[in-house]
Structure formats: C-alpha cells, structure tokens
PDB file of C-alpha atoms in Angstrom:
ATOM      1  CA  MET A   1     -23.847   3.979 -27.522  1.00  0.00           C
ATOM      2  CA  SER A   2     -20.670   2.679 -28.393  1.00  0.00           C
ATOM      3  CA  LEU A   3     -17.887   2.458 -25.751  1.00  0.00           C
ATOM      4  CA  SER A   4     -14.120   3.332 -26.938  1.00  0.00           C
ATOM      5  CA  PHE A   5     -11.113   3.484 -25.017  1.00  0.00           C
ATOM      6  CA  ALA A   6      -8.386   6.040 -25.293  1.00  0.00           C
ATOM      7  CA  PRO A   7      -5.115   3.909 -26.963  1.00  0.00           C
ATOM      8  CA  GLU A   8      -2.865   4.618 -23.794  1.00  0.00           C
ATOM      9  CA  LEU A   9      -4.997   2.969 -21.284  1.00  0.00           C
ATOM     10  CA  PHE A  10      -3.913  -0.289 -20.266  1.00  0.00           C
ATOM     11  CA  THR A  11      -4.213  -2.854 -17.090  1.00  0.00           C
ATOM     12  CA  ALA A  12      -1.340  -3.974 -15.395  1.00  0.00           C
ATOM     13  CA  LYS A  13      -1.591  -6.550 -12.660  1.00  0.00           C
ATOM     14  CA  VAL A  14       0.853  -5.710  -9.905  1.00  0.00           C
ATOM     15  CA  ALA A  15      -0.258  -8.644  -7.055  1.00  0.00           C
ATOM     16  CA  MET A  16      -3.104 -10.633  -6.247  1.00  0.00           C
ATOM     17  CA  GLY A  17      -5.018 -12.232  -3.147  1.00  0.00           C
ATOM     18  CA  THR A  18      -4.749 -16.133  -2.682  1.00  0.00           C
ATOM     19  CA  ASP A  19      -7.460 -18.267  -1.542  1.00  0.00           C
ATOM     20  CA  THR A  20      -6.379 -17.938   2.048  1.00  0.00           C
ATOM     21  CA  ASP A  21      -5.592 -14.716   1.739  1.00  0.00           C
ATOM     22  CA  PRO A  22      -7.438 -12.881  -0.593  1.00  0.00           C
ATOM     23  CA  ILE A  23      -7.663  -9.286   0.897  1.00  0.00           C
ATOM     24  CA  MET A  24      -6.196  -6.606  -1.127  1.00  0.00           C
ATOM     25  CA  LEU A  25      -7.834  -3.210   0.042  1.00  0.00           C
ATOM     26  CA  GLU A  26      -6.926   0.400   0.216  1.00  0.00           C
ATOM     27  CA  ALA A  27      -4.741   1.148  -2.448  1.00  0.00           C
ATOM     28  CA  ASN A  28      -2.781   4.228  -2.580  1.00  0.00           C
ATOM     29  CA  LEU A  29      -0.693   5.581  -5.845  1.00  0.00           C
ATOM     30  CA  CYS A  30       1.706   8.585  -6.269  1.00  0.00           C
ATOM     31  CA  ARG A  31       4.042   9.431  -8.816  1.00  0.00           C
ATOM     32  CA  LEU A  32       7.441  10.253  -6.926  1.00  0.00           C
ATOM     33  CA  ALA A  33      10.287  12.791  -8.116  1.00  0.00           C
ATOM     34  CA  ASP A  34      12.665  10.388  -9.839  1.00  0.00           C
ATOM     35  CA  GLY A  35       9.362   9.746 -12.261  1.00  0.00           C
ATOM     36  CA  SER A  36       9.008   6.136 -10.614  1.00  0.00           C
ATOM     37  CA  LEU A  37       5.398   5.332  -9.061  1.00  0.00           C
ATOM     38  CA  PHE A  38       4.762   4.374  -5.566  1.00  0.00           C
ATOM     39  CA  LEU A  39       1.828   1.702  -4.934  1.00  0.00           C
ATOM     40  CA  SER A  40       0.736   0.636  -1.287  1.00  0.00           C
ATOM     41  CA  TRP A  41      -2.014  -1.587  -0.354  1.00  0.00           C
ATOM     42  CA  THR A  42      -3.662  -3.502   2.547  1.00  0.00           C
ATOM     43  CA  GLY A  43      -3.107  -6.992   2.138  1.00  0.00           C
ATOM     44  CA  ASP A  44      -3.374 -10.724   3.853  1.00  0.00           C
ATOM     45  CA  GLY A  45      -6.192 -12.135   5.590  1.00  0.00           C
ATOM     46  CA  THR A  46      -9.831 -12.592   5.023  1.00  0.00           C
ATOM     47  CA  ALA A  47     -11.096  -9.484   6.710  1.00  0.00           C
ATOM     48  CA  GLU A  48     -10.373  -6.577   8.230  1.00  0.00           C
ATOM     49  CA  PRO A  49      -9.497  -6.236  11.251  1.00  0.00           C
ATOM     50  CA  GLN A  50      -7.045  -9.208  11.420  1.00  0.00           C
ATOM     51  CA  GLU A  51      -3.434  -9.274  13.478  1.00  0.00           C
ATOM     52  CA  CYS A  52      -2.474 -10.864  10.185  1.00  0.00           C
ATOM     53  CA  ASN A  53      -3.280  -7.471   8.153  1.00  0.00           C
ATOM     54  CA  ARG A  54      -0.092  -5.789   6.660  1.00  0.00           C
ATOM     55  CA  SER A  55       0.546  -3.284   4.094  1.00  0.00           C
ATOM     56  CA  TYR A  56       2.494  -3.998   1.331  1.00  0.00           C
ATOM     57  CA  PHE A  57       4.073  -1.767  -1.566  1.00  0.00           C
ATOM     58  CA  SER A  58       5.184  -1.855  -5.342  1.00  0.00           C
ATOM     59  CA  LYS A  59       7.094   0.463  -7.578  1.00  0.00           C
ATOM     60  CA  SER A  60       7.003   0.922 -11.253  1.00  0.00           C
ATOM     61  CA  TYR A  61       9.703   2.474 -13.370  1.00  0.00           C
ATOM     62  CA  ASP A  62       7.860   2.508 -16.686  1.00  0.00           C
ATOM     63  CA  HIS A  63       4.771   4.440 -15.706  1.00  0.00           C
ATOM     64  CA  GLY A  64       2.928   1.275 -14.442  1.00  0.00           C
ATOM     65  CA  ARG A  65       3.461  -1.089 -17.103  1.00  0.00           C
ATOM     66  CA  THR A  66       5.367  -3.540 -15.243  1.00  0.00           C
ATOM     67  CA  TRP A  67       5.813  -3.549 -11.349  1.00  0.00           C
ATOM     68  CA  GLU A  68       8.327  -5.034  -8.918  1.00  0.00           C
ATOM     69  CA  THR A  69       7.660  -7.730  -6.810  1.00  0.00           C
ATOM     70  CA  PRO A  70       5.299  -6.946  -3.995  1.00  0.00           C
ATOM     71  CA  THR A  71       7.351  -6.049  -0.631  1.00  0.00           C
ATOM     72  CA  VAL A  72       5.782  -5.939   2.769  1.00  0.00           C
ATOM     73  CA  LEU A  73       5.973  -1.966   3.833  1.00  0.00           C
ATOM     74  CA  PHE A  74       4.662  -2.138   7.628  1.00  0.00           C
ATOM     75  CA  ALA A  75       3.744  -5.505   9.714  1.00  0.00           C
ATOM     76  CA  HIS A  76       3.449  -5.946  13.463  1.00  0.00           C
ATOM     77  CA  PRO A  77       3.831  -9.088  15.284  1.00  0.00           C
ATOM     78  CA  ARG A  78       0.543  -8.816  17.090  1.00  0.00           C
ATOM     79  CA  LYS A  79      -1.657  -6.376  15.357  1.00  0.00           C
ATOM     80  CA  GLY A  80      -3.036  -5.729  11.853  1.00  0.00           C
ATOM     81  CA  ILE A  81      -1.857  -2.676   9.985  1.00  0.00           C
ATOM     82  CA  PHE A  82      -3.178  -1.070   7.390  1.00  0.00           C
ATOM     83  CA  THR A  83      -1.921   2.257   5.357  1.00  0.00           C
ATOM     84  CA  PRO A  84      -4.685   4.750   4.391  1.00  0.00           C
ATOM     85  CA  GLU A  85      -2.511   7.408   2.968  1.00  0.00           C
ATOM     86  CA  SER A  86       0.879   8.088   0.943  1.00  0.00           C
ATOM     87  CA  PHE A  87       1.890  11.031  -0.713  1.00  0.00           C
ATOM     88  CA  SER A  88       5.067  12.431  -2.117  1.00  0.00           C
ATOM     89  CA  VAL A  89       6.973  15.629  -1.766  1.00  0.00           C
ATOM     90  CA  GLY A  90      10.329  16.009  -3.742  1.00  0.00           C
ATOM     91  CA  ASN A  91      12.004  12.890  -3.062  1.00  0.00           C
ATOM     92  CA  ARG A  92      10.377  12.521  -0.061  1.00  0.00           C
ATOM     93  CA  ILE A  93       7.260  10.002   0.377  1.00  0.00           C
ATOM     94  CA  PHE A  94       5.125   9.971   3.546  1.00  0.00           C
ATOM     95  CA  THR A  95       2.942   7.161   4.898  1.00  0.00           C
ATOM     96  CA  PHE A  96       0.431   6.918   7.711  1.00  0.00           C
ATOM     97  CA  PRO A  97       0.550   3.393   8.751  1.00  0.00           C
ATOM     98  CA  CYS A  98      -2.115   2.714  11.326  1.00  0.00           C
ATOM     99  CA  SER A  99      -2.363  -0.387  13.804  1.00  0.00           C
ATOM    100  CA  TYR A 100      -5.255  -2.380  15.481  1.00  0.00           C
ATOM    101  CA  TYR A 101      -5.942  -5.434  17.138  1.00  0.00           C
ATOM    102  CA  GLU A 102      -8.106  -8.085  15.899  1.00  0.00           C
ATOM    103  CA  GLY A 103     -11.703  -8.261  17.652  1.00  0.00           C
ATOM    104  CA  SER A 104     -11.360  -4.909  19.515  1.00  0.00           C
ATOM    105  CA  ASN A 105     -13.087  -1.833  19.567  1.00  0.00           C
ATOM    106  CA  PHE A 106     -11.459  -0.723  16.766  1.00  0.00           C
ATOM    107  CA  ALA A 107     -12.165   3.308  17.269  1.00  0.00           C
ATOM    108  CA  GLN A 108     -10.294   2.767  20.576  1.00  0.00           C
ATOM    109  CA  ASP A 109      -7.212   0.891  19.687  1.00  0.00           C
ATOM    110  CA  CYS A 110      -6.118   2.118  16.319  1.00  0.00           C
ATOM    111  CA  HIS A 111      -3.097   3.954  16.537  1.00  0.00           C
ATOM    112  CA  SER A 112      -1.555   5.886  13.928  1.00  0.00           C
ATOM    113  CA  TYR A 113       2.065   6.709  12.940  1.00  0.00           C
ATOM    114  CA  ILE A 114       3.954   8.729  10.066  1.00  0.00           C
ATOM    115  CA  SER A 115       6.968   6.861   8.026  1.00  0.00           C
ATOM    116  CA  VAL A 116       8.897   8.985   5.718  1.00  0.00           C
ATOM    117  CA  SER A 117      11.502   7.862   2.911  1.00  0.00           C
ATOM    118  CA  GLU A 118      13.802  10.421   2.273  1.00  0.00           C
ATOM    119  CA  ASP A 119      15.113   8.777  -1.177  1.00  0.00           C
ATOM    120  CA  SER A 120      11.927   8.172  -3.369  1.00  0.00           C
ATOM    121  CA  GLY A 121      11.403   4.635  -1.536  1.00  0.00           C
ATOM    122  CA  ARG A 122      14.750   3.263  -1.843  1.00  0.00           C
ATOM    123  CA  THR A 123      15.052   2.821   1.961  1.00  0.00           C
TER     124      THR A 123
END
C-alpha cells in the first residue's frame, strides 16, 4: 500500500510545551467570520488538575500557515482553568472556560462559565 498526502496539507507549529510545563491539551479550532482561525488549548503544568493550568489562544490570518504568539485566554489566581469548547457565530466567539481546585473532588468543584467576544476575538 502506498501512502500519499494531498498537496494542500501542511504542518504548522502554534505552540509547544516546555520541560517544566509540558501540558498542551484540549485544542479547539474554529473559523471566524473575518476568515481567520481561532485556536484555544489548555497549557501549563505537568498534569490536570493543577492550579497552574491555564487556557491559551492564538489566531491565524493565512488559513493556518502562520500563527500569532500564544496569549493567555483565561487564568485564575487560585484555580486551574481549561476551556473544553469554543465556537463562532458571525463575529461572536463563544468559549466555555471551567475552573477547578487542584486535588479536589473534580466533579463537585468544577465551575463552568461562558465568555463571548463580539468582534472576532480582537477583545
């Protein structure tokens, strides 16, 4: 069997974990009304749940070939954060961050929120 790849497929590096913060989980990708791509993921720490877990995002304006520098999307001073879902409708991006305490009973401690950007993620 021979393997072939479509010529339009490519690999683009958006972000990488480090030796001290290797976590990179739960990526969500959506195309916005302005044509850009919005990518969010969970980063920081060595496991989940940890207080240092945060949500990050990056945007691409060239169909994913290059990406902006990753930026913290959600963080909490005492709780870990992950964002398991994002989607867009028109110029709005809906994200659903969740928070938890490290070492807690996750099912009883997890709090879910909704966050909306009205301008394709510029603010």
